[in-house]
Short mmCIF file of N, CA and C in Angstrom, two decimals:
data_model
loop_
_atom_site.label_atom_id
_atom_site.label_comp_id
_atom_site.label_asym_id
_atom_site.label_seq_id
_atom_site.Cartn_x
_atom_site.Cartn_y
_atom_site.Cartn_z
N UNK A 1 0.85 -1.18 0.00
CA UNK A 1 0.00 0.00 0.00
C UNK A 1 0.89 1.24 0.00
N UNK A 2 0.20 2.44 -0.51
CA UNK A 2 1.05 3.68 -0.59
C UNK A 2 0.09 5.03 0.24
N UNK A 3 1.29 5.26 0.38
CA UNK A 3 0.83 6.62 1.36
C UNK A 3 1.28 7.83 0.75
N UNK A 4 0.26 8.97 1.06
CA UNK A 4 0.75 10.47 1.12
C UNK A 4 0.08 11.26 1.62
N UNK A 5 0.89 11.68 2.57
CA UNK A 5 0.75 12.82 3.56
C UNK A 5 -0.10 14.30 2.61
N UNK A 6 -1.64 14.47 3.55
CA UNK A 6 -2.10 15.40 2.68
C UNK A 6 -2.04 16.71 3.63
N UNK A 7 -2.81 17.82 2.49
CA UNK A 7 -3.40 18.47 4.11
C UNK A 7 -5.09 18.46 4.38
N UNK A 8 -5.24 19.76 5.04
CA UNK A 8 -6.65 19.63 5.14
C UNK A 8 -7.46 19.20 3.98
N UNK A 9 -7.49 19.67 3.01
CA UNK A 9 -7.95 19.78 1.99
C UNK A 9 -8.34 18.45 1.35
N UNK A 10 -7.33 17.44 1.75
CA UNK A 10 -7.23 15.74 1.19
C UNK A 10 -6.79 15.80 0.35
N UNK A 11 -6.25 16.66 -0.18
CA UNK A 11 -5.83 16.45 -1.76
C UNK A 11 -4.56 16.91 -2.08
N UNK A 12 -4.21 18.26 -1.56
CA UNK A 12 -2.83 18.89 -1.71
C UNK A 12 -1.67 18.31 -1.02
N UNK A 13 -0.78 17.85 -1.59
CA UNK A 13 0.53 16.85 -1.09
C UNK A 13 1.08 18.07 0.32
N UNK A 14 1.00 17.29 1.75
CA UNK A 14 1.49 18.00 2.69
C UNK A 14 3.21 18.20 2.23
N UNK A 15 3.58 19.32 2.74
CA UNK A 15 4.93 19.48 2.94
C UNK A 15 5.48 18.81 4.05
N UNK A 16 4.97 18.02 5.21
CA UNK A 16 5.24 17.38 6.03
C UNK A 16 4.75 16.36 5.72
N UNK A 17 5.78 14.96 6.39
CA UNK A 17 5.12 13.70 6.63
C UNK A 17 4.31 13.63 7.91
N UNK A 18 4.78 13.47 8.95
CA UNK A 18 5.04 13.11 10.88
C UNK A 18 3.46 13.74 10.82
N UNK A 19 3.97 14.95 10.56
CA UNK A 19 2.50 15.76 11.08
C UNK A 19 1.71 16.39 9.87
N UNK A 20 1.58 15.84 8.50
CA UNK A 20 0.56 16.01 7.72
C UNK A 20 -0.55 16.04 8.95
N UNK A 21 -2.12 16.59 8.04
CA UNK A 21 -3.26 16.57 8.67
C UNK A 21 -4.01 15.08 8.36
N UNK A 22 -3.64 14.28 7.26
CA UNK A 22 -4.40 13.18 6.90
C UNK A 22 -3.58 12.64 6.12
N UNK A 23 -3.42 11.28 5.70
CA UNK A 23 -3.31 10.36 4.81
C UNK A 23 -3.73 9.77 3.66
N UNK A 24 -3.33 10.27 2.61
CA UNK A 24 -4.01 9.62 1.52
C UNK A 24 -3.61 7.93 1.55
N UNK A 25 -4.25 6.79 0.97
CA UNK A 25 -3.66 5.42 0.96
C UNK A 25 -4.35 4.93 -0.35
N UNK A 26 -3.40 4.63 -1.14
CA UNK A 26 -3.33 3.73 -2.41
C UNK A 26 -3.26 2.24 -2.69
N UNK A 27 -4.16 1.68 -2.71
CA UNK A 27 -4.07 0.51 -2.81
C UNK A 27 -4.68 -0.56 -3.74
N UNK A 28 -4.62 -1.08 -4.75
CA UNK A 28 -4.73 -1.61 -5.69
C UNK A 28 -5.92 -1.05 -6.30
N UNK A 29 -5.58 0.27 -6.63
CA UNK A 29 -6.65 1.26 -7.64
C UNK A 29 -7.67 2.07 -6.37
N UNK A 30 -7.89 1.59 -5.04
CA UNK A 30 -8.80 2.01 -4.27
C UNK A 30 -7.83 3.18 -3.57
N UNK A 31 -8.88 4.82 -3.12
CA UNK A 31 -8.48 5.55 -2.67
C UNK A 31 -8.85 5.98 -1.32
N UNK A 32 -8.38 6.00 -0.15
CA UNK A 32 -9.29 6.27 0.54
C UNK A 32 -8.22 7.44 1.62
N UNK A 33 -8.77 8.58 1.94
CA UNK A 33 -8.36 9.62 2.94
C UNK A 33 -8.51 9.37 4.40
N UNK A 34 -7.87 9.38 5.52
CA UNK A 34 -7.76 9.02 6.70
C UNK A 34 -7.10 9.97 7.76
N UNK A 35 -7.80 11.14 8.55
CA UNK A 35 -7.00 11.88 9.43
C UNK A 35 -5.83 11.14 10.40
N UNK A 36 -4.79 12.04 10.77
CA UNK A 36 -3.37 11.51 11.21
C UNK A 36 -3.78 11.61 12.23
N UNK A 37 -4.07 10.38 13.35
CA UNK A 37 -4.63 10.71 14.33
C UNK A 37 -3.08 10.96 15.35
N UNK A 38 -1.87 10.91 15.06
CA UNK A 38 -0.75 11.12 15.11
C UNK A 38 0.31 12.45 15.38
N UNK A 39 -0.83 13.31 14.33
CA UNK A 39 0.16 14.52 14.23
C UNK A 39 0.97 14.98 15.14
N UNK A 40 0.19 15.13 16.32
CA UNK A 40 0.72 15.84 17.10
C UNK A 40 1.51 14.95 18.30
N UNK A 41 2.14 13.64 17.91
CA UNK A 41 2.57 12.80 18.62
C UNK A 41 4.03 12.77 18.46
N UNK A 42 4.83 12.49 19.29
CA UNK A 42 6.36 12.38 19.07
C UNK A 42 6.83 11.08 18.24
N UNK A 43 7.68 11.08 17.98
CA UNK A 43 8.15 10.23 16.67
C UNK A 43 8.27 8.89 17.18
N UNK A 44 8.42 8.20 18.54
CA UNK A 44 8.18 6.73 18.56
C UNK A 44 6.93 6.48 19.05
N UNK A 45 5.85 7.21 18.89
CA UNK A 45 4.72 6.79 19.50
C UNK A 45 3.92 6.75 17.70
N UNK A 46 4.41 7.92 16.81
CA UNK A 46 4.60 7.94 15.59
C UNK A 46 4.30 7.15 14.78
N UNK A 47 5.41 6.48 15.22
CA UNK A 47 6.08 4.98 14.34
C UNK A 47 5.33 3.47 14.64
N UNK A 48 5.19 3.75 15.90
CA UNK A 48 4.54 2.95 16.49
C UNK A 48 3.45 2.81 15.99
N UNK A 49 2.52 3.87 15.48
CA UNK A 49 1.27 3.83 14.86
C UNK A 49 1.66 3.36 13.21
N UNK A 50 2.31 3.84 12.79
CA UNK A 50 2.51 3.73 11.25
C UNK A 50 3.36 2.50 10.69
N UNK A 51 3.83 1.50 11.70
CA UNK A 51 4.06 0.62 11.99
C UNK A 51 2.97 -0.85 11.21
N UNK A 52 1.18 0.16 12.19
CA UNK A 52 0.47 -0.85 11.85
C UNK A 52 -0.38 -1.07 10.91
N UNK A 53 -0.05 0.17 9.85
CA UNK A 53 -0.84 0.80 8.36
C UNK A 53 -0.46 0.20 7.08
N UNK A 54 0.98 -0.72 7.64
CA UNK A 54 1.51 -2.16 6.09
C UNK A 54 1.52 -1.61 5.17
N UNK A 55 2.07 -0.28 5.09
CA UNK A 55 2.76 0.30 4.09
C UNK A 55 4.03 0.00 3.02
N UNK A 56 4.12 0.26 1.85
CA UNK A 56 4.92 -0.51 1.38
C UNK A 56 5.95 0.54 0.74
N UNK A 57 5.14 1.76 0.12
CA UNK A 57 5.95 2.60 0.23
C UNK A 57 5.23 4.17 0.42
N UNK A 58 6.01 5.09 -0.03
CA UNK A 58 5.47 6.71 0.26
C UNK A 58 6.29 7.72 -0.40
N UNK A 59 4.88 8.50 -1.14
CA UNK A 59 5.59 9.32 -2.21
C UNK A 59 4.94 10.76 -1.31
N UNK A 60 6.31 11.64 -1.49
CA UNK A 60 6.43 12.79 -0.29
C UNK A 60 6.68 14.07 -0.76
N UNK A 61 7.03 15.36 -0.15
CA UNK A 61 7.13 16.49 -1.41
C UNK A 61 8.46 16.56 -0.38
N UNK A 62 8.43 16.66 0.84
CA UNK A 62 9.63 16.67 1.52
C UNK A 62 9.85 15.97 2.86
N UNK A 63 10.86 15.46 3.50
CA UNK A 63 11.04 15.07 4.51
C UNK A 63 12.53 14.90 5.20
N UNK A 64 12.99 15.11 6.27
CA UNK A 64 14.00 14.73 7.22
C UNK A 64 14.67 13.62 6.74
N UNK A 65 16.16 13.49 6.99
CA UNK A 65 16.89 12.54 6.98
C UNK A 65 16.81 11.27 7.98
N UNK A 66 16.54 12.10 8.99
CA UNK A 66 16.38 10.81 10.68
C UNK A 66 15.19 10.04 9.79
N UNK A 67 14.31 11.15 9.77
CA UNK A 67 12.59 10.01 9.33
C UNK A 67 13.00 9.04 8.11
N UNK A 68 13.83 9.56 7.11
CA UNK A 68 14.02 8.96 6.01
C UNK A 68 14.95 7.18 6.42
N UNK A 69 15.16 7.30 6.90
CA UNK A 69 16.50 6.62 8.06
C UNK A 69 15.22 5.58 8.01
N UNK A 70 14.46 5.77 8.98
CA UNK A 70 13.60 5.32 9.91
C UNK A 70 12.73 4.68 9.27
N UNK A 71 11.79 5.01 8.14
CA UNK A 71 11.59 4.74 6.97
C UNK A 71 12.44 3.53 6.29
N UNK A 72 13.51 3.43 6.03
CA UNK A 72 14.21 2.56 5.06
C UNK A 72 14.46 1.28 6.16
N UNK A 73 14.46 1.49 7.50
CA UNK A 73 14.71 0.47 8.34
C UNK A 73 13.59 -0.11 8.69
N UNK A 74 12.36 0.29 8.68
CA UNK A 74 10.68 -0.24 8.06
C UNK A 74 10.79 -1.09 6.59
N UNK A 75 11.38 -0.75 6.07
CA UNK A 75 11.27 -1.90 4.66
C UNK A 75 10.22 -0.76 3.73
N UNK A 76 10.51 0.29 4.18
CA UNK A 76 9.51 1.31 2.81
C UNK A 76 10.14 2.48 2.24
N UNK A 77 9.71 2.32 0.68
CA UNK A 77 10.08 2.73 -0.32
C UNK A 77 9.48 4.19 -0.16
N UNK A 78 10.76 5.04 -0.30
CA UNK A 78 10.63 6.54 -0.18
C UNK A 78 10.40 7.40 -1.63
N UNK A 79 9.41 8.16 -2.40
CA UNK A 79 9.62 8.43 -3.71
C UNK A 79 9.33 10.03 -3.49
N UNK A 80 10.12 10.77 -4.11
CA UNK A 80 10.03 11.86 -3.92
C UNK A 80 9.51 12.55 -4.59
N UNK A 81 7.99 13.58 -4.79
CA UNK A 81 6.99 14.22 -5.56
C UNK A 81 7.85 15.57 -6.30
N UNK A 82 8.05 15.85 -7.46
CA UNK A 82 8.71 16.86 -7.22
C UNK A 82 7.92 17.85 -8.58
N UNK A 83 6.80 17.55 -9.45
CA UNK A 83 6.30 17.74 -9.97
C UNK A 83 4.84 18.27 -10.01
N UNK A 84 4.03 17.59 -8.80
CA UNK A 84 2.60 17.66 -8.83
C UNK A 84 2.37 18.11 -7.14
N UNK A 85 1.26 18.78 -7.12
CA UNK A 85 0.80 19.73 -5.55
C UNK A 85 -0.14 18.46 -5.22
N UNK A 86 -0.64 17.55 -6.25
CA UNK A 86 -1.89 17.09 -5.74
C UNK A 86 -1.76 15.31 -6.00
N UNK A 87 -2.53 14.84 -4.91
CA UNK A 87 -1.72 13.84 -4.81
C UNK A 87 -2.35 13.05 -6.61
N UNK A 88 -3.50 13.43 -7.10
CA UNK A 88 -4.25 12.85 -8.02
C UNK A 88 -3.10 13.35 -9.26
N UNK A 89 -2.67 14.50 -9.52
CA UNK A 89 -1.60 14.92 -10.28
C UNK A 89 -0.07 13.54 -10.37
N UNK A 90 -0.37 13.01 -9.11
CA UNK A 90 1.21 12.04 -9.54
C UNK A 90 1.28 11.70 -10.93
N UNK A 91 2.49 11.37 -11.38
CA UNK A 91 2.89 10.60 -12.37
C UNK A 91 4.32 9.77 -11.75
N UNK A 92 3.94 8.59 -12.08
CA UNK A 92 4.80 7.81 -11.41
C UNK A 92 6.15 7.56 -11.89
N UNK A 93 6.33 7.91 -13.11
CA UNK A 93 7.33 8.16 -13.68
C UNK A 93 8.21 9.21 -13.78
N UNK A 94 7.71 10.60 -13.39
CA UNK A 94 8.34 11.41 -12.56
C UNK A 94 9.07 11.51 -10.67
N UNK A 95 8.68 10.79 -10.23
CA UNK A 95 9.14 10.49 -9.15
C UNK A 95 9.94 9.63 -8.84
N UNK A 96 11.16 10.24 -7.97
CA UNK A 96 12.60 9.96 -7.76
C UNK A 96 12.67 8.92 -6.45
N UNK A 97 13.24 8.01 -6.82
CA UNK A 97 13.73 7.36 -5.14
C UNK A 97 14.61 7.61 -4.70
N UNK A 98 14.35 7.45 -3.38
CA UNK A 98 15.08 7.81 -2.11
C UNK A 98 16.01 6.58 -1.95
N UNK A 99 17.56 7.12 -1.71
CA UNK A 99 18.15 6.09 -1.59
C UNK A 99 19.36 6.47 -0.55
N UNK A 100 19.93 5.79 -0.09
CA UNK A 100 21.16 5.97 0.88
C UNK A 100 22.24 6.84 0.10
N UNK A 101 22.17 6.53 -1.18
CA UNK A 101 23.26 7.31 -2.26
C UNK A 101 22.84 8.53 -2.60
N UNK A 102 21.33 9.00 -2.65
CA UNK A 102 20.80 10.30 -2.94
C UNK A 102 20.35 10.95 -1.81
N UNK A 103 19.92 10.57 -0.59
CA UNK A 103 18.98 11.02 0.45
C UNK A 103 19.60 11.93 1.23
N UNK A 104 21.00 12.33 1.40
CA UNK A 104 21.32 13.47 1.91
C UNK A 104 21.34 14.50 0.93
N UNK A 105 21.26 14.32 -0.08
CA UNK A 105 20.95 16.08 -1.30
C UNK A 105 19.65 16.09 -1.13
N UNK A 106 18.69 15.08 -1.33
CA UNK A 106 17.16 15.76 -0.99
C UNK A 106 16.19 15.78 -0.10
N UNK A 107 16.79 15.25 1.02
CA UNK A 107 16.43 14.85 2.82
C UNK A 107 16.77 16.51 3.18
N UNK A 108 15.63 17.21 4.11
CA UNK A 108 16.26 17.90 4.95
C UNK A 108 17.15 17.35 6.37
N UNK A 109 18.41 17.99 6.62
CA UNK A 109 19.17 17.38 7.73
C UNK A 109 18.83 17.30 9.10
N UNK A 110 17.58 17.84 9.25
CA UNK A 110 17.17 18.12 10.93
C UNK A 110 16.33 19.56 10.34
N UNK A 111 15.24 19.69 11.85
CA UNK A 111 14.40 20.53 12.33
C UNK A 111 15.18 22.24 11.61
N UNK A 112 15.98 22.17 12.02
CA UNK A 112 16.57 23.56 11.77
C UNK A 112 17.77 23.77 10.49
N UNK A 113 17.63 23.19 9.72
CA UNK A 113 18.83 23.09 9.11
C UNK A 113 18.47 22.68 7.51
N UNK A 114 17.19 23.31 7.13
CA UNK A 114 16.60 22.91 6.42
C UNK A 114 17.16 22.88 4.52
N UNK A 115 16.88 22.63 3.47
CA UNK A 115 16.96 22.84 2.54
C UNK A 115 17.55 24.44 1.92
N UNK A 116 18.23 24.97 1.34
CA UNK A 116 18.27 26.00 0.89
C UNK A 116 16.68 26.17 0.05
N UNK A 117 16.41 27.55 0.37
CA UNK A 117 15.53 27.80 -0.76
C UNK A 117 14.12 27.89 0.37
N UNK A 118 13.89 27.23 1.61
CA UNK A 118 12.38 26.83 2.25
C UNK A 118 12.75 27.74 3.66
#
């Protein structure tokens, strides 16, 4: 199954994962939206939840290196949105994976230390 972090709206790709407002989930053609009942939770209570959602992978507009980390040690595939605001806009062939060899140029490094440019 695939995930993406929305916002209110359900539709516009959050700029956050952790604390998007809802979840989009993709799963063999079926769509369905799901508030993060999470957001506002610290990252192993987090994980702990997202743990039990059998995710397989997640296409993102941005995210952290730790999470990205954390992520790849889950067994899920990180793809990075870099084209479309909406999650219905994907094209799957535009989107980049996340890999141990690329993920520090397009991972932000921490809370404060963000991307040039944001």
């Amino acid at each position: 199954m695939t995930l993406i972090p929305v916002e209110e709206d359900k539709k516009t790709i959050s700029e956050r994962f952790r604390k998007a407002h809802s979840f989009a989930f993709l799963d063999e053609g079926q769509i369905f939206v799901q508030e993060n009942p999470h957001k506002t939770s610290k990252s192993p209570e987090f994980f702990e939840y997202f743990k039990t959602l059998n995710i397989d992978r997640i296409y993102i507009k941005e995210l952290g290196y730790k999470t990205f980390l954390k992520l790849l040690e889950l067994d899920v595939e990180v793809y990075l949105v870099q084209e479309a605001d909406r999650w219905n806009r994907i094209k799957p062939d535009t989107l980049l994976l996340l890999t141990m060899d690329n993920a520090k140029e397009y991972c932000s490094l921490g809370h404060h230390n963000k991307r040039e440019g944001k």
